[in-house]
Amino acid sequence: MVSPGSETKIDSSLAIATDALCKVYSGPFGRRKVTALNGLSIQVQQGEIYGLLGPNGAGKTTLLKLLLGIVSPTSGSASLFGKSVSLASARWGVGFLPENHRFPPFLTAMQTLVVYGRLAGLEKMTIHEKAPSLLDQVGLRQWSDARLKEFSKGMMQRLGIAQALMNNPALLFLDEPTDGVDPIGRRQIRDLLVSLKDTGMTIFLNSHLLSEVELVCTRVGILHRGKLVKTGSVDDLTRASGRYQIQIAENQKSELTELFPDLHFANRSDETWIQFEAADASELNLQIDRLRNSGIQILSIVPQVQTLESRFMEIIGDIDDSPGGIPRFEKRTEDVESTDKHSGS
Amino acid sequence: MKQFSATILLTFRELWAMRITQGIFVVTTIAWLLLTFALNLDVIEGSIAALRIFGFEATPTEAIRDAVTGEPLRDAETGNVLREALSLDQFVLGMNQMVFGASYLFGTLLGLFATMPLVNGFVEQGRIDLMLSKPVSRAKLLTGHIAGVWAIVAMLVTYLVVAIWLVISFKTRLWLPHYLRSIAIIVIMFGVMYSIVLAIGVWMRSTGLGLVTAYGCIFFSGILAAKDQIVPQLTDFTAAIFVGLYHIVPNYIEVISIVAQLGSNESVNSWYPLVSSVVFGATVYGISYVIFLRKDY
């Protein structure tokens, strides 16, 4: 079900749970406050691939940082597998690929996995067993002894994913994982995510690439101005909202225009498709009966499914255009310091 | 422990990867090689008969003068001015004071300069967030970083001081191990000054400002060291401020005299400059921890 806004209470069986989470960034001397998250409650089940969408400055990266203990909440609570995110132990079994990560350029790919694997609490032997296969998995096996300063952005991104997978995490956070990766690499990463999902891993994905989220995620949340404005499965979000297109015979176009001046042709090249909205099945049938009774031949009826991108634009547009909404490209008065500066999202 | 050692390892690797650290090793090596080959001593019965630096004869002592006329006495056969023999102990102590005083300045100032980029790297966006996302406490991360920096500076300073001490000891055949105590003083004072760089680094992510502040404190400590001469010239109010600052700011310059006294195996007149500096350093490290534990990155 698509449901707006908040989900409720924290449950220890959930991979991620937040309750009324708020984050307000303050400038020097407490002036210039920026609300990055505003009473956010979200729940992610174990084994889900959850995609978080939102325009720049929506608070996506801030949420991710809060969940990983990188920033602390102003109010509210958050937990990973039932453990408060303020505890370092909550991050056992968690992998993370930050946006714009910067691995030390003097390390080799293998040394990077060793250092970050050790920081994740792994034994040396485990690291040396696991690292080669992970580098292989992300296509960097032959670069294992090369210094990172020789790596391209895409290679760094793939190394980042390998690093995030070192501790075989039960929960994986990915912030723009395909950023800077070429189409082939992007496809590989997408396939990797799907294969990881099959292992039962929970994945929390922040991405601007809506098509990518649509292909990979089982559930999606849309964040806007620090609030979860919509959440649901990809199917729920992209399901037809009562829009249909009906194809009629080519030779009946003029007849249709005369009989039904209220109907509109769909924006398609062959102009044999008409488009209309029906609140439910009975209204749809009424429309069909109207056409059939007038001798119009119906060749096909297609319910209109939205892409995630068009749905996303619609939701964000509706909010910004609503009374009290903020026209896009205009700065909020409290946004003296850009949220991007803090959240990077 | 695994995570702690990983932080130290990362700090070590980073410092080693930086050319400046290798540069300090090279400069140190050149310094003791020069000392090895350039300094030649002829020691006869515990006194230095001849001292040559880069092959040039040096005249280490005062001429012997006629008690009445004050004219320098000359050898009847060669006509050379007669000089008092320089005691070996005297020479070694003088040499040590000079060399190890220089080591103190070299070790702490270059140590600060060399390690400054480490704080930058440590709190760099994209790197610190990755480290903080690991199941390791912030306190442990910061402690690992500090331990790594201290350890590598201790290695640099030990290499410098021990190498020079060995050269001087071999040349003079006089082994004075008490001088090696200066290693601890140099490392401690580096640690005190590094606390400033660290605190400003974790707070403002500006290690340049941290370094300038640390060097500023060193410069200011030179002025504060002249407390006995300056305070009588001040009004009561400004004198109180001056004395207050003297007790707060690390007494970097005055600690040089402790190093010199340790080197000459004298008892140290006052440990206060070192103690007050350590208190300052401990306080600033404490502040760094508080900032690091609370800060949003």
Short mmCIF file of C-alpha atoms in Angstrom, two decimals, chain A residues 23 25 65 68-72 88-89 91-92 94 96 98-104 106-107 111 114-116 118-123 163, chain B residues 1-7 9-10 13-15 17 19 124-138 141 294-297:
data_model
loop_
_atom_site.label_atom_id
_atom_site.label_comp_id
_atom_site.label_asym_id
_atom_site.label_seq_id
_atom_site.Cartn_x
_atom_site.Cartn_y
_atom_site.Cartn_z
CA LYS A 23 18.04 16.92 12.66
CA TYR A 25 21.95 22.02 11.78
CA LYS A 65 24.65 9.61 8.38
CA LEU A 68 25.46 5.29 10.87
CA GLY A 69 26.24 7.48 13.87
CA ILE A 70 28.16 10.00 11.76
CA VAL A 71 25.85 12.78 12.86
CA SER A 72 23.70 12.77 15.96
CA ALA A 88 29.17 1.54 17.99
CA SER A 89 28.03 -2.06 18.33
CA ARG A 91 27.24 -1.03 13.27
CA TRP A 92 28.50 -4.61 13.50
CA VAL A 94 26.83 -3.05 8.53
CA PHE A 96 28.60 1.52 3.93
CA PRO A 98 29.54 6.98 1.22
CA GLU A 99 28.90 9.46 -1.52
CA ASN A 100 32.18 11.07 -2.65
CA HIS A 101 34.26 8.72 -0.55
CA ARG A 102 37.98 9.38 -0.43
CA PHE A 103 40.17 6.41 0.19
CA PRO A 104 43.79 7.23 1.02
CA PHE A 106 48.70 5.93 -1.16
CA LEU A 107 47.06 2.58 -0.45
CA GLN A 111 45.67 -2.59 1.39
CA VAL A 114 42.84 -4.80 4.70
CA VAL A 115 42.65 -1.47 6.56
CA TYR A 116 38.89 -1.06 6.32
CA ARG A 118 40.35 -4.45 10.17
CA LEU A 119 38.34 -1.39 11.14
CA ALA A 120 35.22 -3.48 10.60
CA GLY A 121 36.65 -5.91 13.15
CA LEU A 122 37.73 -8.71 10.80
CA GLU A 123 40.65 -11.05 11.39
CA GLN A 163 35.03 -2.41 0.93
CA MET B 1 42.44 -4.06 19.40
CA LYS B 2 42.15 -4.97 15.70
CA GLN B 3 40.44 -1.67 14.99
CA PHE B 4 42.88 0.29 17.13
CA SER B 5 45.86 -1.25 15.34
CA ALA B 6 44.21 -0.56 11.97
CA THR B 7 44.02 3.15 12.84
CA LEU B 9 48.60 1.28 10.68
CA LEU B 10 46.72 3.76 8.52
CA ARG B 13 51.22 4.30 6.11
CA GLU B 14 50.03 7.82 5.46
CA LEU B 15 52.96 9.46 7.17
CA ALA B 17 53.72 7.86 2.05
CA ARG B 19 57.54 12.69 1.06
CA GLU B 124 38.45 14.72 5.54
CA GLN B 125 34.88 14.37 4.27
CA GLY B 126 34.43 11.03 2.55
CA ARG B 127 37.04 9.44 4.78
CA ILE B 128 36.01 10.26 8.31
CA ASP B 129 32.42 9.23 7.61
CA LEU B 130 33.63 5.88 6.34
CA MET B 131 35.70 5.35 9.48
CA LEU B 132 32.85 6.45 11.74
CA SER B 133 30.53 3.98 10.02
CA LYS B 134 32.65 1.10 11.32
CA PRO B 135 31.81 -0.60 14.61
CA VAL B 136 34.46 1.30 16.50
CA SER B 137 34.00 4.05 19.04
CA ARG B 138 35.05 7.58 18.19
CA LEU B 141 39.54 6.06 16.51
CA ARG B 294 30.12 15.27 19.62
CA LYS B 295 30.83 16.68 16.20
CA ASP B 296 28.69 15.94 13.16
CA TYR B 297 30.85 14.99 10.18
#
